XYZ file of C-alpha atoms in Angstrom:
269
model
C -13.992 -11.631 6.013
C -13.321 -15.225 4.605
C -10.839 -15.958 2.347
C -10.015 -18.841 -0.390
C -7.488 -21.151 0.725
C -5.704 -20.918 -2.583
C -5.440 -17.102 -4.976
C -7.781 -17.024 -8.367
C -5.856 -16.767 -11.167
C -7.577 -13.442 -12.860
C -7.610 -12.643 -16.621
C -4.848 -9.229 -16.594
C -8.136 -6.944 -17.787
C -9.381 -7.287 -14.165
C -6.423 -5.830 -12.702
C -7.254 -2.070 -14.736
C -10.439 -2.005 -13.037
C -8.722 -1.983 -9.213
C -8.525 2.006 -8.970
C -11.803 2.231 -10.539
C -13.076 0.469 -7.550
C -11.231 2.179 -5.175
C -12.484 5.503 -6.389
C -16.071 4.534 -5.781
C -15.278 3.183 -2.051
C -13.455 7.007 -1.334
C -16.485 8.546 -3.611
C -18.974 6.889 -1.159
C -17.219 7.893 2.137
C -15.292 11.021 1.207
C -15.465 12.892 4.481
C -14.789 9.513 6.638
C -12.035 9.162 4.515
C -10.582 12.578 5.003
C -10.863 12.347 8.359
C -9.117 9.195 8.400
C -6.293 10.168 6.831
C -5.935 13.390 8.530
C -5.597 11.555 11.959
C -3.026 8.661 9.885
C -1.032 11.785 8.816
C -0.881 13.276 11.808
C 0.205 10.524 13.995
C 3.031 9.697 11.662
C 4.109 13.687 11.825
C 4.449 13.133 15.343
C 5.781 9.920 15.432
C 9.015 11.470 12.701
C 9.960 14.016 15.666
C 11.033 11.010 17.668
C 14.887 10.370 17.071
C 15.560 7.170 15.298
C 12.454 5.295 16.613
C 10.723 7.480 14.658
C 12.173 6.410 11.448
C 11.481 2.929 12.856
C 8.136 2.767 14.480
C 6.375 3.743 11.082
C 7.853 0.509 9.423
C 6.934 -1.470 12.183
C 3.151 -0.192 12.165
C 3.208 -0.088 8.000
C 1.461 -4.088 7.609
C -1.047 -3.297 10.664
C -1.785 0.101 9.471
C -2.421 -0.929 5.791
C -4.599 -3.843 7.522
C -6.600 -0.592 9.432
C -7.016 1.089 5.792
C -8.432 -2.020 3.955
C -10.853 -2.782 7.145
C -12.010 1.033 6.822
C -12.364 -0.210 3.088
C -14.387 -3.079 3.453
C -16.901 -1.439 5.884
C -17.643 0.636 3.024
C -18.035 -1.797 0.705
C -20.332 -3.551 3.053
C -22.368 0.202 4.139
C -21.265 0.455 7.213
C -19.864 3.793 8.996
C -16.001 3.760 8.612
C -15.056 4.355 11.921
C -11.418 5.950 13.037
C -10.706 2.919 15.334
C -11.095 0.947 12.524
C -7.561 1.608 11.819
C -5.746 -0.347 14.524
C -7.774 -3.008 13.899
C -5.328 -5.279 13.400
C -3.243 -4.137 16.289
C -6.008 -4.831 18.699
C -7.008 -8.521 17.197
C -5.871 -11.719 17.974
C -3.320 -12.006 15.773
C -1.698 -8.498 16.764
C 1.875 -10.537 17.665
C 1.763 -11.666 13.887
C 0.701 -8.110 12.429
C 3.725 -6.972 14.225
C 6.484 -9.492 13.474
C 4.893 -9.013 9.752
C 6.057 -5.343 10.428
C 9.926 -6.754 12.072
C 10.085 -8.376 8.755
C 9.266 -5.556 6.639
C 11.812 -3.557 8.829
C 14.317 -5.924 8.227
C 13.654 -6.090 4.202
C 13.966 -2.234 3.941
C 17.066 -2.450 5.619
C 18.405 -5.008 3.592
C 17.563 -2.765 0.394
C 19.018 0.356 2.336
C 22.068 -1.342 2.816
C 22.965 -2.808 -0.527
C 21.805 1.362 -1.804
C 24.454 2.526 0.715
C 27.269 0.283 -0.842
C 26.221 1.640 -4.315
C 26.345 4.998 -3.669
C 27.627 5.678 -0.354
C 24.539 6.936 1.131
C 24.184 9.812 -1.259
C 20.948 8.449 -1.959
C 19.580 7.969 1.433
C 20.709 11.357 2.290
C 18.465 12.566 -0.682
C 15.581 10.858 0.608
C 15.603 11.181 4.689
C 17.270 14.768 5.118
C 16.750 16.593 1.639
C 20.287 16.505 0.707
C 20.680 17.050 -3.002
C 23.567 14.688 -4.061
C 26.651 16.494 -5.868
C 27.364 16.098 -9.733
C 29.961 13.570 -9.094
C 27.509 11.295 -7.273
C 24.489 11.494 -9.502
C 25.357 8.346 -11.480
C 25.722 6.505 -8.727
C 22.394 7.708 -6.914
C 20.755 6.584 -10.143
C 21.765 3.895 -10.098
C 21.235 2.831 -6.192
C 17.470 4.131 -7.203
C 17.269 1.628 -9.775
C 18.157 -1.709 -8.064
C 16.771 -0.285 -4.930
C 13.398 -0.288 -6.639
C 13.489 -3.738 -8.536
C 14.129 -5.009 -5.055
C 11.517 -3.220 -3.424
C 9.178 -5.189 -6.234
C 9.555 -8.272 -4.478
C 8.851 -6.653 -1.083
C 5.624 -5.620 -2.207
C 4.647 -8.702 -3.595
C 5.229 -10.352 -0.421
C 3.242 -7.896 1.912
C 0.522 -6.899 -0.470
C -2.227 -9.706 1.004
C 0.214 -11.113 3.625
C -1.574 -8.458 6.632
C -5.478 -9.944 4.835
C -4.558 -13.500 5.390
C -2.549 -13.144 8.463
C -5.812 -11.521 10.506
C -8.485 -12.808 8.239
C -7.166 -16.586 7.565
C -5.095 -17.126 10.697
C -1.633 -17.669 8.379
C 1.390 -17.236 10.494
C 3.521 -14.264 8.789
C 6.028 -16.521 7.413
C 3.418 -18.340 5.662
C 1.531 -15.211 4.454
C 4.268 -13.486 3.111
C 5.150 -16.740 1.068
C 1.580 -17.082 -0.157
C 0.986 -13.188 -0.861
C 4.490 -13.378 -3.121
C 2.936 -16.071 -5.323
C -0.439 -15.073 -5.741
C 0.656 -11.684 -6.974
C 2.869 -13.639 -9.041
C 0.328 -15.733 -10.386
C -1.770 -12.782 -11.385
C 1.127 -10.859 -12.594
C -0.321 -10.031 -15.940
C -3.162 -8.045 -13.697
C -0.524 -6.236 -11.286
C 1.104 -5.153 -14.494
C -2.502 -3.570 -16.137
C -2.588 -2.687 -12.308
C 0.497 -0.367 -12.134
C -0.055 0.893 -15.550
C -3.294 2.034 -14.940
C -1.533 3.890 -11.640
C 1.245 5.300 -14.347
C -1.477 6.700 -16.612
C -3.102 8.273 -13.769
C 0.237 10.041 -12.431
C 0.877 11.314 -15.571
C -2.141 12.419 -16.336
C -2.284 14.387 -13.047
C 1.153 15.339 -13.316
C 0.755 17.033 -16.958
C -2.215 18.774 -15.863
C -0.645 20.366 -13.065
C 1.994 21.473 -15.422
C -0.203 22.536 -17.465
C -2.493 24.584 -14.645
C 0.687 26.099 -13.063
C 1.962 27.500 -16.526
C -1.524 29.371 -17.257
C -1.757 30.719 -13.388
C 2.095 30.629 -12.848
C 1.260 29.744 -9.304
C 3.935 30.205 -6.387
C 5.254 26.608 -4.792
C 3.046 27.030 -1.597
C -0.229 27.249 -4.107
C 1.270 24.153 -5.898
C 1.589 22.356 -2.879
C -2.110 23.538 -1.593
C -3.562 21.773 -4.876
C -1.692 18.574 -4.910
C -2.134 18.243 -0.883
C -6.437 16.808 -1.372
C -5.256 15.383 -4.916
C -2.687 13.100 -2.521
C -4.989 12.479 0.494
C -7.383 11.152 -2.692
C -5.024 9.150 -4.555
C -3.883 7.934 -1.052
C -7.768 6.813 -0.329
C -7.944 5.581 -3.649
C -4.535 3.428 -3.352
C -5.951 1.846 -0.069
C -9.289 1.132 -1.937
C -8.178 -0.594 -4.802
C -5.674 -2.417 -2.201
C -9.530 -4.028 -0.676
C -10.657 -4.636 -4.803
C -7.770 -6.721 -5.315
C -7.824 -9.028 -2.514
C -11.390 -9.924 -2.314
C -10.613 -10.099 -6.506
C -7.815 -12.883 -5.660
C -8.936 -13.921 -2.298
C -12.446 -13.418 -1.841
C -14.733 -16.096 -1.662
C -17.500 -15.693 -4.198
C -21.100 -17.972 -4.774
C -19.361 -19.675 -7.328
C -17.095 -21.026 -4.971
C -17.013 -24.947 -4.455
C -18.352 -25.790 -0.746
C -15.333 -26.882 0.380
C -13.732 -23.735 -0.280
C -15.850 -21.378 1.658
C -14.024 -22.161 5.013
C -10.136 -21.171 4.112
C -7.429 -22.783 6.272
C -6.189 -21.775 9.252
C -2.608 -23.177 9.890
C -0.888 -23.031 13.244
């Protein structure tokens, strides 16, 4: 897929419209993307039983996988079968040294944010997250807070990787470069992230009250809670991955409108 050399700058409206898009790429290919995600899912399953390198190796794969999930996106966008292998695309392409120092990167960014949490709070909150331990009353302010900044650094993160995997196999970009460009056209379109993630809040509320709602009629045991919010996941996950394909061909995509010049991006060293 081509790319612009430089992001569109979007009205914020367009940014609502994302999940809706995603939506119709998993309502087209619902069984491809079960199956997809069922063989994601259980790789990383396996992969967690592996001491330490398994808390590692799924941060290292995270850019090239999401790269997999918006190739499996845009073969359904263009009505073609999406096809398992479609997933390590990225891993198996030219650029597969850059998809995987985009992933040392990302390693090295969660770390940083894990490490500034652990001086908050001691590692209360990391505790919480990787081995279920609930944190004691004297810690809870401090494992709110760690959450907090942990997350407002995370936003930045994000930014960074959300088109740097697109333009580092589709434009050539070295990661470096990508992450730099992916930071500021999310920035540039910030006013469509932000109708973006709202959309996503409405939607987890929405689902979340519902459930509430459903379990209080049928006051359903926790392994029947868990059975209905297991496909609603694997959708929203399909969804997520869609809407990640909407965006960049909304920001990046090269359209007819396009100036001539345009329609053959750069491709720095």
């Amino acid at each position: 897929m081509q790319l612009r050399s430089e992001p569109r700058i979007l009205e914020s409206k367009v940014g609502q419209g994302w999940l809706a898009d995603g939506f119709r790429l998993f309502h087209r290919q619902p069984l491809g993307w079960t199956l997809i995600l069922f063989i994601y899912w259980a790789a990383m399953l396996m992969a967690a039983f592996i001491p330490i390198f398994g808390l590692v190796l799924p941060l290292l794969l995270t850019p090239g996988l999401s790269m997999g999930f918006i190739e499996i996106s845009r073969a359904i966008d263009e009505r073609r079968s999406p096809k398992p292998p479609l997933l390590i695309t990225a891993f198996i392409s030219p650029q597969a040294k850059a998809i995987l120092m985009l992933g040392v990167w990302y390693i090295l960014e969660i770390a940083a944010i894990l490490l500034i949490s652990l001086l908050i709070d001691d590692g209360a909150l990391m505790d919480w997250i990787t081995a279920g331990e609930m944190p004691k009353p004297e810690q809870i302010a401090a494992v709110q807070t760690a959450g907090v900044i942990s997350f407002a650094l995370y936003i930045p993160v994000m930014m960074a990787f959300w088109f740097a995997p697109q333009l580092v196999l589709w434009s050539g970009y070295s990661p470096v470069k990508a992450l730099f460009y992916s930071f500021f056209a999310v920035w540039r379109n910030k006013g469509a992230f932000v109708r973006y993630a709202i959309t996503w809040i409405g939607l987890t509320l929405f689902i979340g009250v519902f459930m509430a709602l459903f379990n209080e009629i049928l006051d359903m045991k926790p392994n029947t809670v868990t059975a209905f919010l297991f496909p609603i996941t694997m959708i929203l996950m399909a969804v997520a991955h869609g809407s990640f394909y909407a965006s960049t061909k909304a920001v990046f995509g090269i359209s007819e409108d396009d100036a001539p010049s345009e329609s053959s991006p750069e491709h720095p060293e």
